[in-house]
Amino acid sequence: MSDIIRWTAAELADKLSAGEVSSREATQAHLDRIAAVDGDVHAFLHVNEGALAAADAIDTARAAGERLHPLAGVPLAIKDVLVTTDQPTTSGSKILEGYMSPYDATVVARARAAGLVPLGKTNMDEFAMGSSTEHSAYGPTRNPWDLDRVPGGSGGGSAAAVAAFEAPLALGSDTGGSIRQPAHVTGTVGIKPTYGGVSRYGAIALASSLDQVGPVTRTVLDSGLLHDVIGGHDPKDSTSLTDAWPSFAEAAREGARGDVLKGLKVGVIKELPDSGFQAGVAASFRASLDLLEANGAEIVEISTPHFEYGVAAYYLILPAEASSNLAKFDSVRFGLRVTPDGNPTVEDVMSATREAGFGDEVKRRIILGTYALSAGYYDAYYGSAQKVRTLIQRDFDNAFAEVDVIATPSAPTTAFKLGAKIDDPLQMYLNDVTTIPANLAGVPGISIPSGLAEEDGMPVGIQFLAPAHEDARLYRVGAALETALVDSWGAPLLTRAPQLPGGNR
Ligand code: GLN
């Protein structure tokens, strides 16, 4: 396997600017890797035929002495929830098969402007609904650590692409954990920024009050570099914050070299029962807390009594918003149209199209959402869920008055086997018990690899949460712990990933 694909995005960027490697070579190395392993992993729904041309354009500009962005020439995988003009966008659904967008999502446009090379579009649960990528209409993605296991979801494609060294960087979206939970089960880093911190213009909406776009990478610094490119105010997204953000890459560098853990108050949630977590997940979490403490952090027990209602509230708010957002897939405006025999009415065409175009999980949530919003039930369901959401926000406010960050395991278990939870929606939903509260409150969260579970050898992640607007704190703390962990392991966790069939190490 070529060394190039082993480099972090930061390393590759340095070698590109030093002229030690060209963007064409780097892009070709990743395309070769995709050709070698993606038949097994299936991280990509589409590989960009224009990737080498985009790489050549960067190499030409560099040769001409143009001032380039530090990441110019580095390849990037893009979750298929983000619309792109040069490649189809499906959001993992049959209803959008072959759909070509007339415009780029803002994050994609910003990535292109910085000279990042779009490698392709990554697989995902249909419309980002799921925790395993098994709900993709195009077949599941497999976990590069063990091909019989899921890569998490909904952004399993982006996480697997990065974990399998098919891409150094990827974009994801996180509505209830779809960046952080896949990061946890694939040994990668994922960040859900503060709500409004990254534009959602051109991100196909799942639940608009929860959705955030963010980076998926192998190191905290790489996430910071990508976040710096995609983040910041976008007038095309009315929920976009106008904050001036610090450099997240700088925050990560500071964390990696400084002693930011000294005196840091890390909150651990009293109500999260140890018993709900797989033994190896709980053990890895405790080991990380010990390491934080050994580096000068103070572990403080905090109480967030309403967290346990997060999943219940989320599965009313999300379906309600999703049922409304998905109403636009009506056979008229986008994608698929199925016309039944005879003299069908418009309604007949719409229902035949939605019947054929949506998968079971999407239908389940549309039914849940329309029910929760229906006259007479609105206050009992949607209204109550919104009240719970406010209580969870208050829990966060109270907690952050006492501590700098909150730490939790990023998910209850390591990657489960394909097929294990697909017929049991509730079991699937419970994967996001620790990630969902951040979306309900709009606060940022990061998942970084914390080790391997003893019982199955699969990766485990630790999540940090910070107050809204304090994303930089997550980069500092994440990079500090990452450095301490890598020192204690002797090498990054991903170097212990098993060899992939068709690939090689
Ligand atoms: N797994 C969660 C769900 O199914 C989260 C999805 C997401 O973040 N897009 O809704």
Short mmCIF file of C-alpha atoms and ligand atoms in Angstrom, two decimals:
data_model
loop_
_atom_site.label_atom_id
_atom_site.label_comp_id
_atom_site.label_asym_id
_atom_site.label_seq_id
_atom_site.Cartn_x
_atom_site.Cartn_y
_atom_site.Cartn_z
CA MET A 1 0.00 0.00 0.00
CA SER A 2 1.30 3.40 -0.95
CA ASP A 3 2.63 5.53 1.91
CA ILE A 4 0.70 8.49 0.60
CA ILE A 5 -2.62 7.15 1.81
CA ARG A 6 -1.19 6.61 5.32
CA TRP A 7 -0.38 10.28 5.75
CA THR A 8 -2.73 12.48 7.68
CA ALA A 9 -4.24 15.37 5.75
CA ALA A 10 -1.86 17.74 7.58
CA GLU A 11 1.16 15.66 6.54
CA LEU A 12 -0.04 15.37 2.96
CA ALA A 13 -0.71 19.12 2.83
CA ASP A 14 2.87 19.81 3.99
CA LYS A 15 4.34 17.49 1.38
CA LEU A 16 2.19 19.02 -1.33
CA SER A 17 3.35 22.54 -0.51
CA ALA A 18 6.96 21.37 -0.27
CA GLY A 19 6.59 19.88 -3.75
CA GLU A 20 7.48 16.38 -2.50
CA VAL A 21 4.31 14.93 -3.98
CA SER A 22 1.78 16.20 -6.52
CA SER A 23 -1.95 16.33 -6.04
CA ARG A 24 -2.28 13.98 -9.04
CA GLU A 25 -0.09 11.39 -7.28
CA ALA A 26 -2.00 11.79 -4.03
CA THR A 27 -5.37 11.59 -5.76
CA GLN A 28 -4.29 8.60 -7.85
CA ALA A 29 -3.06 6.79 -4.72
CA HIS A 30 -6.48 7.20 -3.12
CA LEU A 31 -8.31 6.19 -6.30
CA ASP A 32 -6.12 3.06 -6.41
CA ARG A 33 -6.95 2.31 -2.81
CA ILE A 34 -10.67 2.73 -3.55
CA ALA A 35 -10.32 0.36 -6.53
CA ALA A 36 -8.53 -2.17 -4.30
CA VAL A 37 -10.79 -2.19 -1.23
CA ASP A 38 -14.10 -0.54 -1.94
CA GLY A 39 -15.57 -3.69 -3.44
CA ASP A 40 -15.43 -5.01 0.14
CA VAL A 41 -16.01 -1.84 2.14
CA HIS A 42 -18.54 -0.06 -0.12
CA ALA A 43 -17.86 3.33 1.40
CA PHE A 44 -18.53 5.09 -1.90
CA LEU A 45 -21.75 5.41 -3.89
CA HIS A 46 -19.97 7.33 -6.60
CA VAL A 47 -16.32 7.93 -7.45
CA ASN A 48 -15.61 11.28 -9.08
CA GLU A 49 -14.39 10.86 -12.67
CA GLY A 50 -13.23 14.47 -12.50
CA ALA A 51 -10.92 13.94 -9.50
CA LEU A 52 -7.66 13.73 -11.45
CA ALA A 53 -8.56 16.79 -13.53
CA ALA A 54 -9.24 18.74 -10.33
CA ALA A 55 -5.88 17.55 -8.95
CA ASP A 56 -4.11 18.60 -12.15
CA ALA A 57 -5.62 22.07 -11.91
CA ILE A 58 -4.11 22.45 -8.42
CA ASP A 59 -0.72 21.14 -9.56
CA THR A 60 -0.75 23.62 -12.47
CA ALA A 61 -1.69 26.51 -10.19
CA ARG A 62 1.07 25.54 -7.76
CA ALA A 63 3.62 25.29 -10.56
CA ALA A 64 2.56 28.77 -11.71
CA GLY A 65 3.37 30.11 -8.24
CA GLU A 66 -0.23 30.90 -7.25
CA ARG A 67 -0.89 31.33 -3.56
CA LEU A 68 -2.85 28.28 -2.52
CA HIS A 69 -4.79 27.29 0.57
CA PRO A 70 -2.72 25.00 2.83
CA LEU A 71 -5.07 22.07 2.08
CA ALA A 72 -5.03 22.61 -1.70
CA GLY A 73 -4.61 19.31 -3.52
CA VAL A 74 -5.75 17.09 -0.62
CA PRO A 75 -8.55 14.65 -1.57
CA LEU A 76 -11.92 14.81 0.18
CA ALA A 77 -14.82 12.32 0.36
CA ILE A 78 -18.29 13.86 0.55
CA LYS A 79 -21.33 12.35 2.27
CA ASP A 80 -24.07 11.90 -0.30
CA VAL A 81 -26.41 14.13 1.73
CA LEU A 82 -24.51 17.14 0.32
CA VAL A 83 -25.48 18.30 -3.16
CA THR A 84 -22.80 18.52 -5.86
CA THR A 85 -23.00 19.78 -9.43
CA ASP A 86 -20.44 17.37 -10.89
CA GLN A 87 -21.66 14.12 -9.31
CA PRO A 88 -25.08 12.65 -8.55
CA THR A 89 -26.59 13.15 -5.08
CA THR A 90 -28.98 10.52 -3.71
CA SER A 91 -28.98 10.88 0.09
CA GLY A 92 -28.87 7.07 0.04
CA SER A 93 -32.40 6.92 -1.43
CA LYS A 94 -33.91 5.37 -4.57
CA ILE A 95 -36.17 8.39 -4.83
CA LEU A 96 -33.15 10.51 -5.83
CA GLU A 97 -31.34 7.93 -7.96
CA GLY A 98 -29.22 9.76 -10.55
CA TYR A 99 -30.29 13.22 -9.30
CA MET A 100 -27.95 16.01 -10.42
CA SER A 101 -28.06 19.23 -8.42
CA PRO A 102 -27.90 22.60 -10.20
CA TYR A 103 -25.75 24.00 -7.36
CA ASP A 104 -23.10 22.93 -4.85
CA ALA A 105 -23.71 22.83 -1.10
CA THR A 106 -21.85 25.75 0.52
CA VAL A 107 -19.46 23.37 2.28
CA VAL A 108 -18.65 21.72 -1.05
CA ALA A 109 -18.18 25.09 -2.75
CA ARG A 110 -15.85 26.16 0.07
CA ALA A 111 -13.90 22.92 -0.17
CA ARG A 112 -13.49 23.37 -3.92
CA ALA A 113 -12.45 27.00 -3.46
CA ALA A 114 -9.74 25.87 -1.03
CA GLY A 115 -8.50 23.42 -3.66
CA LEU A 116 -9.62 20.22 -1.97
CA VAL A 117 -10.12 17.47 -4.55
CA PRO A 118 -13.58 15.82 -4.42
CA LEU A 119 -12.96 12.06 -4.53
CA GLY A 120 -16.55 10.90 -4.55
CA LYS A 121 -19.81 10.63 -2.64
CA THR A 122 -20.08 8.36 0.38
CA ASN A 123 -22.75 5.87 1.37
CA MET A 124 -25.25 6.61 4.13
CA ASP A 125 -28.50 5.45 5.65
CA GLU A 126 -31.36 6.71 3.50
CA PHE A 127 -31.91 10.42 4.25
CA ALA A 128 -29.48 10.01 7.18
CA MET A 129 -31.94 7.87 9.16
CA GLY A 130 -30.06 5.12 10.94
CA SER A 131 -27.03 4.06 12.94
CA SER A 132 -25.52 1.37 10.73
CA THR A 133 -25.68 2.46 7.06
CA GLU A 134 -27.79 -0.67 6.48
CA HIS A 135 -30.74 1.56 5.57
CA SER A 136 -28.98 2.75 2.42
CA ALA A 137 -31.00 1.89 -0.69
CA TYR A 138 -27.71 0.96 -2.33
CA GLY A 139 -26.55 -1.73 0.08
CA PRO A 140 -24.61 -1.43 3.32
CA THR A 141 -21.09 -0.18 3.99
CA ARG A 142 -18.86 -2.53 5.97
CA ASN A 143 -16.54 -1.69 8.85
CA PRO A 144 -12.89 -1.81 7.68
CA TRP A 145 -11.89 -3.29 11.07
CA ASP A 146 -14.18 -6.28 10.55
CA LEU A 147 -16.17 -6.63 7.35
CA ASP A 148 -18.96 -8.53 9.14
CA ARG A 149 -19.67 -5.47 11.25
CA VAL A 150 -21.39 -2.16 10.57
CA PRO A 151 -19.45 1.12 10.26
CA GLY A 152 -22.10 3.02 12.23
CA GLY A 153 -24.51 5.46 10.69
CA SER A 154 -25.86 7.35 9.13
CA GLY A 155 -22.44 8.48 7.90
CA GLY A 156 -20.88 5.02 7.78
CA GLY A 157 -19.53 5.66 4.28
CA SER A 158 -17.51 8.73 5.26
CA ALA A 159 -16.15 7.07 8.42
CA ALA A 160 -15.26 3.82 6.64
CA ALA A 161 -13.59 5.70 3.76
CA VAL A 162 -11.33 7.51 6.21
CA ALA A 163 -10.69 4.41 8.37
CA ALA A 164 -9.85 2.29 5.30
CA PHE A 165 -7.40 4.93 4.03
CA GLU A 166 -9.55 5.55 0.94
CA ALA A 167 -9.66 9.27 1.80
CA PRO A 168 -7.71 11.44 4.25
CA LEU A 169 -10.69 13.70 4.91
CA ALA A 170 -14.45 13.40 4.64
CA LEU A 171 -17.56 15.46 5.24
CA GLY A 172 -20.44 14.15 7.32
CA SER A 173 -23.70 15.34 8.82
CA ASP A 174 -24.92 14.81 12.35
CA THR A 175 -28.57 15.08 13.37
CA GLY A 176 -28.42 12.75 16.35
CA GLY A 177 -24.92 11.30 16.16
CA SER A 178 -24.25 10.42 12.51
CA ILE A 179 -20.73 11.86 12.59
CA ARG A 180 -19.75 10.87 16.14
CA GLN A 181 -21.16 7.33 16.39
CA PRO A 182 -19.53 6.17 13.11
CA ALA A 183 -16.28 7.74 14.37
CA HIS A 184 -16.60 5.71 17.58
CA VAL A 185 -17.03 2.38 15.78
CA THR A 186 -14.33 2.96 13.13
CA GLY A 187 -11.52 4.44 15.22
CA THR A 188 -11.79 7.85 13.56
CA VAL A 189 -12.39 11.44 14.70
CA GLY A 190 -15.69 13.22 14.10
CA ILE A 191 -17.05 16.59 15.14
CA LYS A 192 -20.57 17.94 15.31
CA PRO A 193 -20.07 21.70 15.38
CA THR A 194 -22.24 24.15 17.31
CA TYR A 195 -25.68 24.42 15.68
CA GLY A 196 -25.34 27.11 13.01
CA GLY A 197 -21.55 26.97 12.96
CA VAL A 198 -21.35 25.30 9.56
CA SER A 199 -23.69 26.07 6.67
CA ARG A 200 -26.42 23.56 5.81
CA TYR A 201 -27.15 25.21 2.47
CA GLY A 202 -27.26 22.27 0.07
CA ALA A 203 -27.35 19.66 2.83
CA ILE A 204 -30.51 17.64 2.19
CA ALA A 205 -32.52 18.33 5.35
CA LEU A 206 -33.44 15.56 7.76
CA ALA A 207 -34.50 17.52 10.85
CA SER A 208 -33.74 21.18 10.43
CA SER A 209 -33.54 22.09 14.11
CA LEU A 210 -30.92 19.35 14.69
CA ASP A 211 -28.83 18.94 11.50
CA GLN A 212 -25.17 20.00 11.42
CA VAL A 213 -22.45 19.35 8.85
CA GLY A 214 -18.96 18.55 10.12
CA PRO A 215 -15.58 16.90 9.53
CA VAL A 216 -14.67 13.19 9.61
CA THR A 217 -10.92 12.50 9.80
CA ARG A 218 -8.19 10.37 11.37
CA THR A 219 -6.78 13.08 13.68
CA VAL A 220 -8.12 16.04 15.64
CA LEU A 221 -5.83 18.43 13.77
CA ASP A 222 -7.18 17.23 10.42
CA SER A 223 -10.71 17.92 11.61
CA GLY A 224 -9.67 21.41 12.66
CA LEU A 225 -8.14 22.06 9.25
CA LEU A 226 -11.30 20.95 7.45
CA HIS A 227 -13.59 22.78 9.89
CA ASP A 228 -11.67 26.01 9.19
CA VAL A 229 -12.46 25.56 5.48
CA ILE A 230 -16.17 24.77 5.75
CA GLY A 231 -17.21 26.79 8.80
CA GLY A 232 -18.33 30.35 9.30
CA HIS A 233 -21.26 32.51 8.34
CA ASP A 234 -23.19 31.75 5.16
CA PRO A 235 -25.86 34.25 4.12
CA LYS A 236 -27.57 31.44 2.15
CA ASP A 237 -28.40 29.60 5.40
CA SER A 238 -30.74 31.61 7.60
CA THR A 239 -29.73 29.60 10.69
CA SER A 240 -26.02 30.26 10.14
CA LEU A 241 -24.34 32.07 13.04
CA THR A 242 -22.54 35.33 12.38
CA ASP A 243 -19.85 34.60 15.02
CA ALA A 244 -16.21 35.19 14.20
CA TRP A 245 -14.68 31.77 14.85
CA PRO A 246 -11.09 31.16 15.93
CA SER A 247 -8.92 28.77 13.91
CA PHE A 248 -9.79 25.24 14.96
CA ALA A 249 -6.56 23.90 13.49
CA GLU A 250 -4.67 26.33 15.73
CA ALA A 251 -6.74 25.17 18.71
CA ALA A 252 -5.83 21.54 17.90
CA ARG A 253 -2.13 22.43 17.64
CA GLU A 254 -2.31 24.26 20.94
CA GLY A 255 -3.97 21.23 22.55
CA ALA A 256 -1.35 18.86 21.20
CA ARG A 257 1.61 20.80 22.56
CA GLY A 258 0.29 22.68 25.58
CA ASP A 259 -0.87 21.60 28.96
CA VAL A 260 -4.53 22.39 28.46
CA LEU A 261 -5.55 19.45 30.61
CA LYS A 262 -4.07 21.01 33.75
CA GLY A 263 -6.93 22.20 35.90
CA LEU A 264 -9.51 21.33 33.24
CA LYS A 265 -12.83 20.36 34.80
CA VAL A 266 -14.27 17.32 33.07
CA GLY A 267 -17.87 16.50 33.92
CA VAL A 268 -19.00 12.89 34.08
CA ILE A 269 -22.73 12.31 34.08
CA LYS A 270 -24.01 10.63 37.21
CA GLU A 271 -27.19 9.37 35.54
CA LEU A 272 -25.43 7.49 32.74
CA PRO A 273 -25.44 3.98 34.16
CA ASP A 274 -22.32 1.92 33.69
CA SER A 275 -24.55 -1.07 33.11
CA GLY A 276 -25.88 0.32 29.83
CA PHE A 277 -22.44 0.12 28.24
CA GLN A 278 -20.55 -2.82 26.82
CA ALA A 279 -17.77 -3.78 29.26
CA GLY A 280 -14.96 -2.82 26.88
CA VAL A 281 -16.57 0.55 26.15
CA ALA A 282 -16.93 1.35 29.85
CA ALA A 283 -13.36 0.17 30.54
CA SER A 284 -11.90 2.31 27.75
CA PHE A 285 -13.86 5.31 29.00
CA ARG A 286 -12.57 4.87 32.55
CA ALA A 287 -9.01 4.47 31.27
CA SER A 288 -9.34 7.76 29.36
CA LEU A 289 -10.63 9.50 32.48
CA ASP A 290 -7.63 8.16 34.40
CA LEU A 291 -5.32 9.48 31.72
CA LEU A 292 -7.03 12.88 31.81
CA GLU A 293 -6.59 12.93 35.57
CA ALA A 294 -2.95 11.87 35.31
CA ASN A 295 -2.45 14.87 33.03
CA GLY A 296 -3.89 17.28 35.56
CA ALA A 297 -7.61 17.31 34.76
CA GLU A 298 -10.19 17.19 37.49
CA ILE A 299 -13.06 14.72 37.06
CA VAL A 300 -16.29 16.13 38.46
CA GLU A 301 -19.54 14.24 38.81
CA ILE A 302 -22.44 16.22 37.37
CA SER A 303 -26.15 15.62 37.15
CA THR A 304 -28.14 15.93 33.93
CA PRO A 305 -31.40 14.30 35.00
CA HIS A 306 -33.21 14.78 31.67
CA PHE A 307 -30.62 13.18 29.39
CA GLU A 308 -32.33 9.85 29.67
CA TYR A 309 -35.40 11.31 27.92
CA GLY A 310 -33.30 12.54 25.00
CA VAL A 311 -33.91 9.54 22.76
CA ALA A 312 -37.68 9.68 23.39
CA ALA A 313 -37.88 13.41 22.67
CA TYR A 314 -35.64 13.08 19.62
CA TYR A 315 -37.82 10.36 18.07
CA LEU A 316 -40.79 12.73 18.16
CA ILE A 317 -39.02 15.90 17.05
CA LEU A 318 -36.96 14.24 14.32
CA PRO A 319 -39.83 12.35 12.59
CA ALA A 320 -42.05 15.45 12.84
CA GLU A 321 -39.47 17.61 11.07
CA ALA A 322 -38.46 14.82 8.67
CA SER A 323 -42.05 14.17 7.58
CA SER A 324 -42.29 17.83 6.64
CA ASN A 325 -38.85 18.01 4.97
CA LEU A 326 -39.51 14.88 2.91
CA ALA A 327 -42.85 16.14 1.60
CA LYS A 328 -40.97 17.75 -1.27
CA PHE A 329 -40.17 14.33 -2.76
CA ASP A 330 -43.51 14.30 -4.51
CA SER A 331 -42.67 12.87 -7.99
CA VAL A 332 -43.02 16.35 -9.48
CA ARG A 333 -39.96 18.28 -8.42
CA PHE A 334 -37.15 15.77 -7.96
CA GLY A 335 -35.98 12.37 -9.04
CA LEU A 336 -38.14 9.31 -9.38
CA ARG A 337 -41.66 9.25 -10.89
CA VAL A 338 -43.76 6.10 -10.91
CA THR A 339 -46.96 6.29 -12.95
CA PRO A 340 -49.45 3.52 -12.20
CA ASP A 341 -51.50 1.95 -15.04
CA GLY A 342 -54.90 3.28 -15.98
CA ASN A 343 -55.89 6.88 -15.44
CA PRO A 344 -53.93 7.83 -12.35
CA THR A 345 -54.56 11.09 -10.52
CA VAL A 346 -51.69 13.27 -9.27
CA GLU A 347 -52.20 11.71 -5.84
CA ASP A 348 -51.95 8.21 -7.34
CA VAL A 349 -48.62 9.11 -8.97
CA MET A 350 -47.31 10.67 -5.76
CA SER A 351 -48.22 7.73 -3.60
CA ALA A 352 -46.89 5.16 -6.10
CA THR A 353 -43.63 7.13 -6.31
CA ARG A 354 -43.23 7.47 -2.56
CA GLU A 355 -44.17 3.82 -2.08
CA ALA A 356 -41.47 2.72 -4.53
CA GLY A 357 -38.88 5.39 -3.76
CA PHE A 358 -38.71 5.38 0.05
CA GLY A 359 -37.37 2.51 2.17
CA ASP A 360 -39.00 1.08 5.29
CA GLU A 361 -37.18 3.24 7.84
CA VAL A 362 -38.08 6.44 5.98
CA LYS A 363 -41.72 5.38 5.75
CA ARG A 364 -41.73 4.47 9.44
CA ARG A 365 -40.52 7.93 10.40
CA ILE A 366 -42.88 9.75 8.03
CA ILE A 367 -45.79 7.89 9.60
CA LEU A 368 -44.51 8.61 13.13
CA GLY A 369 -43.98 12.27 12.30
CA THR A 370 -47.33 12.90 10.65
CA TYR A 371 -49.04 11.12 13.54
CA ALA A 372 -47.18 13.20 16.14
CA LEU A 373 -48.11 16.41 14.33
CA SER A 374 -51.76 15.53 13.66
CA ALA A 375 -54.58 17.63 15.13
CA GLY A 376 -55.33 16.67 18.71
CA TYR A 377 -51.94 14.99 19.24
CA TYR A 378 -49.63 17.91 18.59
CA ASP A 379 -49.50 19.11 22.21
CA ALA A 380 -49.31 15.62 23.66
CA TYR A 381 -46.38 14.54 21.51
CA TYR A 382 -44.47 17.25 19.66
CA GLY A 383 -45.23 19.90 22.31
CA SER A 384 -44.13 17.63 25.16
CA ALA A 385 -40.97 16.64 23.31
CA GLN A 386 -40.08 20.30 22.87
CA LYS A 387 -40.50 20.83 26.62
CA VAL A 388 -38.14 17.94 27.31
CA ARG A 389 -35.71 19.53 24.87
CA THR A 390 -35.77 22.73 26.93
CA LEU A 391 -35.10 20.74 30.11
CA ILE A 392 -32.09 19.08 28.46
CA GLN A 393 -30.79 22.48 27.41
CA ARG A 394 -31.11 23.64 31.03
CA ASP A 395 -29.26 20.54 32.21
CA PHE A 396 -26.40 21.57 29.93
CA ASP A 397 -26.49 25.18 31.16
CA ASN A 398 -26.30 24.01 34.77
CA ALA A 399 -23.56 21.50 34.03
CA PHE A 400 -21.40 23.98 32.13
CA ALA A 401 -21.62 26.38 35.08
CA GLU A 402 -19.57 23.76 36.94
CA VAL A 403 -17.34 22.10 34.33
CA ASP A 404 -15.44 23.03 31.15
CA VAL A 405 -16.39 19.93 29.15
CA ILE A 406 -18.59 16.89 29.64
CA ALA A 407 -17.20 13.46 28.77
CA THR A 408 -19.20 10.34 27.85
CA PRO A 409 -18.52 7.18 25.89
CA SER A 410 -19.47 8.07 22.29
CA ALA A 411 -21.88 5.12 22.01
CA PRO A 412 -22.98 2.19 24.19
CA THR A 413 -21.36 -0.63 22.21
CA THR A 414 -18.65 -1.27 19.65
CA ALA A 415 -19.64 -1.99 16.03
CA PHE A 416 -22.31 -4.66 15.93
CA LYS A 417 -22.71 -7.33 13.25
CA LEU A 418 -24.54 -6.57 10.06
CA GLY A 419 -28.16 -7.61 10.42
CA ALA A 420 -28.07 -7.64 14.23
CA LYS A 421 -30.39 -4.65 14.77
CA ILE A 422 -31.95 -4.01 11.40
CA ASP A 423 -35.30 -5.57 12.38
CA ASP A 424 -35.44 -3.90 15.75
CA PRO A 425 -35.80 -0.12 15.31
CA LEU A 426 -35.73 0.57 19.05
CA GLN A 427 -32.38 -1.20 19.49
CA MET A 428 -31.06 0.81 16.54
CA TYR A 429 -32.33 4.08 18.04
CA LEU A 430 -30.65 3.38 21.40
CA ASN A 431 -27.20 3.62 19.78
CA ASP A 432 -27.48 7.38 19.95
CA VAL A 433 -28.28 7.74 23.63
CA THR A 434 -25.09 9.72 24.37
CA THR A 435 -24.92 11.71 21.12
CA ILE A 436 -28.53 12.94 20.78
CA PRO A 437 -28.54 15.43 23.72
CA ALA A 438 -25.93 17.60 21.95
CA ASN A 439 -28.18 17.96 18.90
CA LEU A 440 -31.21 18.75 21.06
CA ALA A 441 -29.24 21.48 22.84
CA GLY A 442 -27.26 22.73 19.84
CA VAL A 443 -23.92 22.27 21.59
CA PRO A 444 -20.78 20.96 19.86
CA GLY A 445 -19.44 17.43 20.35
CA ILE A 446 -16.32 15.54 19.32
CA SER A 447 -15.59 11.81 19.28
CA ILE A 448 -11.98 10.65 19.32
CA PRO A 449 -10.67 7.07 19.42
CA SER A 450 -9.97 5.99 23.01
CA GLY A 451 -8.83 2.40 22.48
CA LEU A 452 -9.98 -1.09 21.60
CA ALA A 453 -12.55 -3.12 23.52
CA GLU A 454 -10.95 -6.15 25.09
CA GLU A 455 -13.76 -8.56 24.28
CA ASP A 456 -13.91 -7.97 20.52
CA GLY A 457 -10.85 -5.89 19.58
CA MET A 458 -13.06 -3.22 18.03
CA PRO A 459 -12.49 0.54 18.36
CA VAL A 460 -14.12 2.65 21.05
CA GLY A 461 -14.54 6.44 21.17
CA ILE A 462 -14.79 9.05 23.89
CA GLN A 463 -17.07 12.04 23.39
CA PHE A 464 -16.49 15.53 24.72
CA LEU A 465 -19.21 18.17 24.78
CA ALA A 466 -18.70 21.90 25.28
CA PRO A 467 -21.01 24.93 25.55
CA ALA A 468 -22.35 26.35 22.28
CA HIS A 469 -19.77 28.47 20.42
CA GLU A 470 -16.91 26.75 22.29
CA ASP A 471 -15.94 24.33 19.51
CA ALA A 472 -12.31 25.42 19.87
CA ARG A 473 -12.29 24.02 23.41
CA LEU A 474 -13.16 20.59 21.99
CA TYR A 475 -10.24 20.79 19.59
CA ARG A 476 -7.86 21.73 22.41
CA VAL A 477 -9.06 19.03 24.77
CA GLY A 478 -9.47 16.43 22.00
CA ALA A 479 -5.95 17.00 20.68
CA ALA A 480 -4.49 16.94 24.20
CA LEU A 481 -6.08 13.58 25.02
CA GLU A 482 -5.27 12.24 21.54
CA THR A 483 -1.60 13.08 22.11
CA ALA A 484 -1.60 11.47 25.56
CA LEU A 485 -3.32 8.35 24.19
CA VAL A 486 -1.05 7.97 21.17
CA ASP A 487 1.95 8.36 23.50
CA SER A 488 0.60 5.60 25.72
CA TRP A 489 -0.20 3.32 22.74
CA GLY A 490 3.07 4.05 20.94
CA ALA A 491 1.24 4.72 17.64
CA PRO A 492 -2.15 5.87 16.38
CA LEU A 493 -4.96 3.40 16.93
CA LEU A 494 -5.65 3.02 13.22
CA THR A 495 -2.23 1.47 12.61
CA ARG A 496 -3.65 -1.54 14.44
CA ALA A 497 -6.53 -1.93 12.00
CA PRO A 498 -6.55 -5.40 10.53
CA GLN A 499 -5.44 -5.83 6.97
CA LEU A 500 -8.25 -5.45 4.48
CA PRO A 501 -8.86 -8.07 1.85
CA GLY A 502 -7.68 -6.59 -1.41
CA GLY A 503 -5.71 -3.94 0.45
CA ASN A 504 -2.48 -4.40 2.27
CA ARG A 505 -0.30 -2.97 4.92
N1 GLN B 1 -28.95 7.51 14.23
C1 GLN B 1 -29.72 8.71 14.36
C2 GLN B 1 -31.00 8.56 13.58
O1 GLN B 1 -31.24 7.51 13.10
C3 GLN B 1 -28.91 9.88 13.93
C4 GLN B 1 -29.01 10.18 12.50
C5 GLN B 1 -28.18 11.35 12.09
O2 GLN B 1 -27.45 11.93 12.89
N2 GLN B 1 -28.36 11.74 10.85
O3 GLN B 1 -31.76 9.45 13.44
#
